[in-house]
Coordinates of C-alpha atoms and ligand atoms in Angstrom, one line a residue:
M1 CA 43.5 124.2 140.5
P2 CA 40.0 124.0 139.2
H3 CA 37.7 127.1 140.2
R4 CA 33.7 126.1 139.9
K5 CA 33.3 129.6 138.6
Y6 CA 35.3 128.8 135.6
D7 CA 35.1 126.2 133.0
K8 CA 35.1 126.7 129.2
V9 CA 38.6 127.7 127.5
L10 CA 38.9 128.2 124.0
V11 CA 42.3 127.3 122.3
I12 CA 43.2 129.0 119.1
N13 CA 46.1 127.9 116.9
S14 CA 46.2 130.1 113.8
G15 CA 48.2 129.9 111.1
S16 CA 48.5 132.0 107.8
S17 CA 45.7 130.2 105.6
S18 CA 44.5 128.0 108.5
L19 CA 42.7 128.4 112.2
K20 CA 42.7 125.4 114.2
F21 CA 40.2 125.4 117.5
M22 CA 39.6 123.0 120.5
I23 CA 37.4 124.0 123.0
F24 CA 38.1 122.2 126.7
S25 CA 36.2 122.0 129.9
M26 CA 38.7 123.0 132.4
L27 CA 37.2 121.7 135.5
D28 CA 37.9 118.1 134.1
E29 CA 40.5 119.0 131.5
N30 CA 38.4 117.6 129.0
M31 CA 38.5 118.6 125.2
L32 CA 34.9 118.7 124.1
A33 CA 35.3 119.1 120.7
K34 CA 38.4 120.4 117.9
G35 CA 38.2 121.3 114.4
M36 CA 40.2 123.5 111.5
V37 CA 39.5 125.9 109.1
E38 CA 41.7 125.3 106.3
R39 CA 42.5 127.1 103.2
I40 CA 41.6 130.7 104.2
G41 CA 41.0 133.2 102.0
T42 CA 40.4 130.9 98.7
P43 CA 37.1 129.4 97.6
D44 CA 37.8 126.5 98.9
A45 CA 37.9 127.1 102.5
N46 CA 37.0 124.1 104.2
L47 CA 36.0 123.4 108.3
I48 CA 36.7 120.0 109.5
Y49 CA 35.1 119.4 113.0
S50 CA 34.7 116.6 115.3
R51 CA 32.9 116.5 118.8
T52 CA 34.9 114.2 121.3
G53 CA 34.0 111.0 120.7
D54 CA 32.2 111.6 117.1
K55 CA 33.3 111.3 113.4
K56 CA 34.9 113.8 112.0
T57 CA 33.2 115.9 109.5
E58 CA 34.4 118.2 106.6
Q59 CA 32.4 121.2 104.8
L60 CA 33.1 123.5 102.4
V61 CA 32.9 127.1 104.0
S62 CA 33.2 130.8 102.9
A63 CA 35.9 132.3 105.0
E64 CA 37.5 135.2 103.2
N65 CA 39.7 136.2 106.2
H66 CA 40.1 134.5 109.6
G67 CA 37.4 136.6 111.5
K68 CA 34.9 134.6 109.2
A69 CA 36.9 131.6 109.7
L70 CA 36.2 132.1 113.4
A71 CA 32.7 132.8 113.0
V72 CA 32.0 129.8 111.2
A73 CA 33.4 127.6 113.6
C74 CA 31.8 129.3 116.6
K75 CA 28.4 128.6 114.8
L76 CA 29.0 124.9 114.8
L77 CA 30.1 125.3 118.5
I78 CA 27.0 126.6 119.2
D79 CA 24.8 124.3 116.6
R80 CA 21.8 122.2 118.6
E81 CA 22.8 118.6 117.0
R82 CA 26.5 118.9 116.6
G83 CA 27.7 121.6 119.2
V84 CA 28.9 121.5 123.0
L85 CA 28.0 124.8 123.7
K86 CA 24.7 126.5 124.5
S87 CA 26.1 130.3 124.0
L88 CA 29.4 131.7 123.2
R89 CA 28.8 133.6 126.4
Q90 CA 30.1 130.1 128.4
V91 CA 33.9 130.8 126.4
Q92 CA 35.4 132.6 129.5
A93 CA 39.1 133.0 127.9
I94 CA 40.8 132.1 125.0
G95 CA 44.2 130.9 124.7
H96 CA 46.7 131.4 121.4
R97 CA 49.4 129.8 120.6
V98 CA 52.0 132.5 119.7
V99 CA 55.3 131.3 118.1
H100 CA 57.7 133.8 119.1
G101 CA 57.8 136.1 122.3
G102 CA 61.3 136.8 122.0
E103 CA 63.0 138.2 125.2
Q104 CA 60.4 140.3 126.1
F105 CA 57.6 137.0 127.4
K106 CA 59.1 134.6 129.3
S107 CA 55.6 133.3 130.4
A108 CA 52.0 133.5 129.1
V109 CA 50.4 137.0 129.4
E110 CA 46.5 138.6 128.9
I111 CA 46.9 140.4 125.5
T112 CA 46.9 144.3 125.6
E113 CA 47.6 146.6 122.9
D114 CA 51.2 146.6 124.0
V115 CA 51.3 142.7 124.1
K116 CA 50.3 143.1 120.2
A117 CA 52.7 145.2 119.8
G118 CA 55.5 143.2 121.3
I119 CA 53.8 140.0 119.4
K120 CA 54.4 142.4 116.2
K121 CA 58.0 143.3 117.0
C122 CA 58.9 139.4 117.0
S123 CA 57.4 139.0 113.5
D124 CA 61.1 140.0 112.4
L125 CA 62.1 136.6 114.1
A126 CA 59.1 134.7 112.9
P127 CA 57.9 135.9 109.8
L128 CA 55.6 133.2 108.7
H129 CA 54.1 132.8 112.3
N130 CA 53.7 135.8 114.1
P131 CA 51.5 137.6 111.6
A132 CA 49.0 134.8 111.5
N133 CA 49.3 134.5 115.1
L134 CA 48.3 138.1 115.2
D135 CA 45.3 137.5 112.9
G136 CA 43.4 134.7 115.1
I137 CA 43.9 137.3 118.1
I138 CA 42.1 139.9 116.1
A139 CA 39.4 137.7 115.2
C140 CA 38.8 136.6 118.6
E141 CA 38.7 140.2 119.9
T142 CA 36.0 141.0 117.1
V143 CA 33.9 137.7 117.6
F144 CA 34.3 137.4 121.3
S145 CA 33.8 141.1 122.9
G146 CA 34.7 141.3 126.4
V147 CA 36.5 138.0 126.7
P148 CA 40.3 137.9 128.0
N149 CA 42.9 136.5 125.5
I150 CA 45.9 134.8 126.6
A151 CA 49.2 134.5 124.5
V152 CA 51.1 131.1 125.3
F153 CA 54.4 131.5 123.8
D154 CA 56.2 128.5 121.9
T155 CA 59.4 130.0 123.0
A156 CA 58.4 131.1 126.8
F157 CA 59.9 128.1 128.7
H158 CA 63.0 128.3 127.0
Q159 CA 63.6 131.8 128.2
S160 CA 64.8 130.3 131.4
M161 CA 67.8 129.2 129.9
P162 CA 71.2 130.4 131.2
R163 CA 73.0 133.2 129.2
H164 CA 76.1 131.1 128.6
S165 CA 73.5 128.7 126.7
Y166 CA 71.9 131.0 124.4
M167 CA 74.7 133.1 123.5
Y168 CA 76.3 132.5 120.3
A169 CA 80.2 133.4 120.0
V170 CA 79.7 135.9 117.2
P171 CA 80.3 139.6 117.8
L172 CA 78.3 140.8 120.7
K173 CA 76.7 143.4 118.7
Y174 CA 74.6 140.5 116.9
Y175 CA 73.0 140.1 119.8
E176 CA 72.8 143.9 120.9
D177 CA 71.4 145.0 117.5
Y178 CA 69.6 142.1 116.2
G179 CA 68.6 139.9 118.7
I180 CA 70.9 137.0 117.7
R181 CA 70.9 134.4 120.1
K182 CA 69.1 130.6 120.8
Y183 CA 65.8 131.2 121.3
G184 CA 64.3 127.4 121.2
F185 CA 61.0 126.3 120.2
H186 CA 58.5 123.5 120.8
G187 CA 58.7 125.1 124.7
T188 CA 55.0 124.6 125.2
S189 CA 55.7 120.7 124.6
H190 CA 58.7 120.3 126.4
K191 CA 56.8 122.1 129.5
F192 CA 53.9 119.7 129.1
V193 CA 56.2 116.7 129.1
A194 CA 58.6 117.6 131.9
Q195 CA 55.4 118.2 134.2
A196 CA 53.8 114.8 133.2
A197 CA 57.1 113.2 133.8
A198 CA 57.3 114.6 137.1
Q199 CA 53.9 113.4 138.1
Y200 CA 54.5 110.2 136.5
L201 CA 58.0 109.6 138.8
N202 CA 55.9 110.7 141.8
K203 CA 58.3 113.7 142.6
P204 CA 58.3 117.5 142.3
I205 CA 59.8 119.0 139.1
E206 CA 62.0 121.1 141.3
Q207 CA 64.0 117.8 142.0
L208 CA 64.2 116.3 138.8
N209 CA 66.5 117.0 136.0
L210 CA 64.9 115.5 132.9
I211 CA 66.2 115.3 128.9
T212 CA 62.8 116.1 126.9
C213 CA 62.9 114.8 123.1
H214 CA 60.0 116.2 121.2
M215 CA 60.2 114.4 117.6
G216 CA 57.5 115.1 115.2
N217 CA 58.2 116.5 111.6
G218 CA 60.1 119.1 113.5
G219 CA 62.0 118.3 116.5
S220 CA 64.1 119.7 119.6
I221 CA 65.8 118.6 122.6
A222 CA 65.6 120.1 125.7
A223 CA 68.0 119.6 129.0
V224 CA 65.4 120.7 131.7
R225 CA 67.0 121.2 135.3
K226 CA 64.9 121.4 138.4
G227 CA 61.7 122.7 135.8
R228 CA 63.9 125.2 134.2
V229 CA 65.6 125.0 130.7
L230 CA 69.3 124.5 130.6
D231 CA 69.6 124.1 127.2
T232 CA 68.0 122.9 124.4
T233 CA 68.6 121.9 120.3
M234 CA 67.0 124.8 118.1
G235 CA 68.5 127.9 118.0
L236 CA 67.6 131.7 116.8
T237 CA 65.7 129.7 114.3
P238 CA 64.0 126.0 114.0
L239 CA 66.3 124.7 111.7
P240 CA 69.4 123.6 114.1
G241 CA 69.7 120.5 116.3
L242 CA 68.3 117.0 115.4
I243 CA 68.1 115.7 112.0
M244 CA 64.3 116.3 111.0
G245 CA 61.5 115.5 108.5
T246 CA 62.9 117.9 105.8
R247 CA 65.3 119.8 108.2
S248 CA 68.5 119.7 108.1
G249 CA 69.4 119.8 111.5
D250 CA 73.1 121.0 112.6
I251 CA 75.5 121.8 109.7
D252 CA 78.5 123.5 109.1
P253 CA 77.3 127.0 108.4
A254 CA 80.1 127.5 106.2
L255 CA 78.5 125.2 103.9
I256 CA 76.2 128.2 103.1
F257 CA 79.1 130.4 101.6
F258 CA 81.0 127.1 99.8
L259 CA 77.3 126.6 98.2
A260 CA 76.8 130.6 97.3
G261 CA 80.5 130.1 95.8
K262 CA 79.5 127.7 93.5
G263 CA 76.5 129.8 92.2
L264 CA 73.5 128.9 94.2
D265 CA 71.5 131.7 95.4
L266 CA 70.5 132.3 99.3
S267 CA 67.0 131.7 98.9
T268 CA 67.5 128.0 96.8
I269 CA 70.1 127.2 100.0
E270 CA 67.5 128.7 102.3
N271 CA 64.7 126.3 100.8
D272 CA 66.8 123.0 100.6
L273 CA 68.0 123.2 104.1
N274 CA 64.6 123.9 105.4
K275 CA 62.3 121.6 102.7
E276 CA 64.9 119.2 101.3
S277 CA 67.1 118.4 103.8
G278 CA 66.7 116.1 107.2
L279 CA 65.2 112.5 106.2
K280 CA 64.1 113.6 102.9
G281 CA 67.0 114.7 101.8
I282 CA 69.0 111.7 102.5
N283 CA 67.0 108.6 103.1
G284 CA 66.9 107.8 99.3
I285 CA 63.0 108.1 98.6
G286 CA 62.1 111.9 98.8
S287 CA 60.0 111.5 101.8
G288 CA 60.1 113.4 105.1
D289 CA 58.2 110.7 106.6
M290 CA 59.5 108.6 109.2
R291 CA 57.0 105.9 108.6
D292 CA 58.4 106.0 104.7
T293 CA 61.7 106.0 105.9
V294 CA 61.5 102.9 108.4
H295 CA 59.4 100.9 105.5
A296 CA 62.0 101.8 103.0
S297 CA 65.1 100.6 105.5
E298 CA 62.9 97.2 106.3
Q299 CA 62.8 96.5 102.1
G300 CA 66.5 96.9 102.6
K301 CA 67.1 100.6 101.1
A302 CA 70.7 101.6 102.4
A303 CA 69.9 105.5 102.2
A304 CA 67.1 105.0 104.4
V305 CA 69.1 102.4 106.6
N306 CA 71.6 105.2 107.2
A307 CA 68.8 107.9 107.6
I308 CA 67.6 106.3 110.8
E309 CA 71.5 105.6 112.0
M310 CA 72.2 109.4 111.5
F311 CA 68.7 110.0 113.2
G312 CA 69.7 108.4 116.0
H313 CA 73.4 109.5 116.2
R314 CA 72.6 112.9 116.2
A315 CA 69.8 112.6 119.0
A316 CA 72.4 110.7 121.2
L317 CA 75.2 113.3 120.6
Y318 CA 72.7 115.5 122.3
I319 CA 71.5 113.7 125.2
G320 CA 74.6 112.9 126.4
G321 CA 75.9 116.3 126.3
Y322 CA 72.7 117.0 128.2
Y323 CA 73.6 114.4 130.6
T324 CA 76.9 115.4 131.3
L325 CA 75.6 119.5 131.7
L326 CA 72.6 118.1 134.0
G327 CA 75.0 116.0 136.0
G328 CA 72.8 112.9 135.4
A329 CA 68.9 112.9 134.7
D330 CA 66.6 111.1 136.4
A331 CA 64.4 110.1 132.8
I332 CA 64.8 110.8 129.1
I333 CA 61.1 111.5 127.6
F334 CA 60.2 110.6 124.4
T335 CA 57.6 112.5 122.9
G336 CA 56.0 114.0 119.0
G337 CA 54.5 111.9 116.4
I338 CA 58.1 110.1 115.9
G339 CA 58.8 109.8 119.6
E340 CA 55.2 108.7 120.5
N341 CA 55.1 106.1 117.9
S342 CA 58.2 105.0 115.8
S343 CA 60.0 102.0 117.9
P344 CA 62.7 101.6 115.1
A345 CA 63.6 105.7 115.6
R346 CA 63.4 105.3 119.2
R347 CA 65.6 102.4 118.6
S348 CA 68.2 104.1 116.7
V349 CA 68.4 106.6 119.8
I350 CA 68.2 104.6 122.7
S351 CA 70.8 101.7 121.4
R352 CA 73.4 104.5 121.9
L353 CA 72.9 105.2 125.4
A354 CA 74.1 102.5 127.3
A355 CA 77.4 104.4 128.8
I356 CA 74.6 107.0 130.4
G357 CA 72.8 103.8 131.8
C358 CA 69.7 103.7 129.4
K359 CA 69.0 100.1 127.9
L360 CA 66.1 99.4 125.3
D361 CA 63.5 96.7 126.4
E362 CA 62.8 96.0 122.8
V363 CA 59.3 94.3 124.1
K364 CA 58.3 97.0 125.7
N365 CA 59.4 99.8 123.1
K366 CA 57.6 97.6 120.1
A367 CA 54.5 97.6 122.2
C368 CA 54.5 101.5 122.7
F369 CA 52.2 103.6 120.4
G370 CA 51.2 106.6 121.5
C371 CA 51.0 105.3 125.3
Q372 CA 52.6 106.5 128.6
A373 CA 55.3 103.9 129.0
V374 CA 59.0 103.2 130.4
I375 CA 60.7 101.5 127.6
S376 CA 63.8 100.8 129.0
T377 CA 65.0 98.1 130.9
E378 CA 64.2 97.9 134.5
D379 CA 68.2 97.8 135.6
S380 CA 68.4 101.0 133.5
K381 CA 70.2 103.8 135.8
T382 CA 68.5 106.6 133.6
P383 CA 64.9 105.0 132.2
A384 CA 63.4 105.9 129.0
I385 CA 59.6 106.9 129.2
V386 CA 57.5 107.7 126.5
I387 CA 54.8 110.3 126.9
P388 CA 52.3 111.7 124.6
T389 CA 52.2 115.3 124.6
N390 CA 49.5 117.9 124.7
E391 CA 50.6 121.5 123.4
E392 CA 46.7 122.5 123.0
L393 CA 45.9 121.5 126.7
M394 CA 49.1 122.8 128.1
I395 CA 47.8 126.0 126.5
A396 CA 44.4 125.6 128.1
R397 CA 46.1 125.0 131.7
E398 CA 48.2 128.5 130.8
T399 CA 45.2 130.2 129.7
Y400 CA 42.9 129.0 132.6
R401 CA 45.7 129.3 135.3
L402 CA 45.9 133.4 134.4
L403 CA 42.3 133.6 134.3
I404 CA 42.0 132.4 137.9
D405 CA 45.0 134.4 139.0
N406 CA 43.7 137.6 137.5
A407 CA 39.9 137.2 139.1
T408 CA 41.6 136.2 142.5
A409 CA 43.8 139.5 142.1
A410 CA 40.6 141.7 141.1
N411 CA 38.7 140.1 143.9
T412 CA 41.5 141.1 146.7
E413 CA 41.7 144.5 145.2
T414 CA 38.0 145.1 145.6
K415 CA 38.1 143.8 149.3
E416 CA 40.6 146.0 149.8
D417 CA 39.1 149.2 148.1
Ligands
LIG501 P1 54.3 118.0 113.8 O1 55.5 118.3 114.2 O2 53.9 118.2 111.9 O3 53.2 117.8 114.7 P2 54.1 114.8 114.5 O4 54.4 115.3 115.5 O5 52.6 114.6 114.1 O6 54.5 116.0 113.3 O7 55.0 113.9 113.7 C1 55.1 113.5 112.5 C2 56.3 112.1 112.4 O8 55.9 111.2 113.2 C3 56.2 111.8 111.2 O9 57.9 111.2 111.1 C4 55.5 110.4 111.0 O10 56.0 109.6 110.4 C5 55.9 110.0 112.6 N1 54.7 109.1 113.0 C6 53.5 109.6 113.3 N2 52.5 108.4 113.7 C7 53.4 107.5 113.2 C8 53.5 105.8 113.5 N3 52.0 105.6 114.1 N4 54.3 105.2 113.5 C9 55.5 105.8 113.0 N5 55.9 107.0 112.8 C10 54.6 107.9 113.2

C-alpha cells in the first residue's frame, strides 16, 4: 500500500566482486535507475549504469572494496546530469538480497547486529554468497547512516514448506547437528510470480494452487498451495532438481562414490557437477546457454536435440508430481530467462503435460518473448502462463512494506505513550 511520506527504496545485490544496485520510486513502483560495479578489488573495476529510458554507460572506477564501490554508485545517483536523486537523504530504506536465511529467517527483517550474526551463521550453507551479501550491508550502513537496511532472503518463501517435504531420509542427527534439510532457492522469484499470477487470474492467492517454474541459468520449480510452498526442487544447495545451464540437477548420489572409487578427487567431482554438467555437459557444444542449445538442435546436432528433450522430461516429471500433491493446479507459471523467452524449451516441457490438462498453443508460445501471456490452448484445464519475474521489485516491495509497518508501529507506540 503506497504511503506518500515514503517513496525511494534502494535495492542492493552484493556478490563477491560485484555490487548491483537499483533505485525504485515505490509510490508507483517505478525503477528509476540501475547499475553495477563489477571487478571490485581489481584495477579494472567498472561501473555500468543506466537511468530508466536512457542508454547504458560504462566507466572505469576506483573501487578497492564494496564500500568504495557503493560510494561511486551513489555519486552517480545524485549527479546533476545523470542522476535520479537530489540528495542521498531521499533514500528511505535499503533492501538487500541475502541468499541464505537458514531456518532462522522466515520472512524479510530489518537488519540489526543480531540479524548480521544470523546471516553470518548461515554462511556455512552459502559460503560464496552470504559473506558477500554482508559486505554490501556493511557498506550501506557506512554510506547511509541511520537509514533502515532490510534483508530479503532467497530461502524465506520456502520456509513455509511442511516438515515431510523438507526432511531428507537420512539419519536425523544430520538435521539436528548440521541443519541438513531442503531449503530451496529463488524464493523471491517464486513469490513474485505467484503473486503476479493471482493478480492475473483475478483471485486471492489463498484460493489458488500454482506450480511456478523459474528457469534461468539456475532453475527450480515450486508447488505453491494457497500462497505457501508445499515443495520445491532445489535442496540443501542449488544443485538438485532441474537440468540447469551447468548444474546436473538430480543424480544418483552414489555416482559421487563411484567416481571417487575411480580416482577422481572430490573437488573435481564437485566442480563437474556444478560447472560442467547440465546443458553444458550434454548438448555436445560445451555451452550452458539454452539459446546455443536450441540453435545446435536446429542444425540437427543429436546431442543438443537430446538435451532439450531431457530438459523437458525432467521438468515435466516434477510438474506432474506437484500437480498430484497439490490435488490439481490452477496454473503452471513459466519465468526466468528460459521460461520467459525460449519457446522450444517451453514446448519440450508442455508437450509432456497433456495428462494434467495442459496443452500447448504453438502460435501463442512462439509469439511470447518476455511477455505476460497464456500459452496453452483455450480448452486446457490447467493453463500455462508466462510471467516475467522481477526479483528486485519484490525486494523493494518487501522493504517498503517493512518500512511502513515499522513506522506505523512506532507511531502507535508514541500515541500510546
Ligand atoms: P540467471 O539465472 O543467471 O539470472 P537468466 O534468467 O538470464 O539467468 O537465464 C539465462 C538463460 O535464459 C540462458 O540459458 C539463455 O539462453 C536463456 N535466454 C535468455 N534470453 C533468451 C531468449 N531471448 N531466447 C531464448 N533463451 C533465452
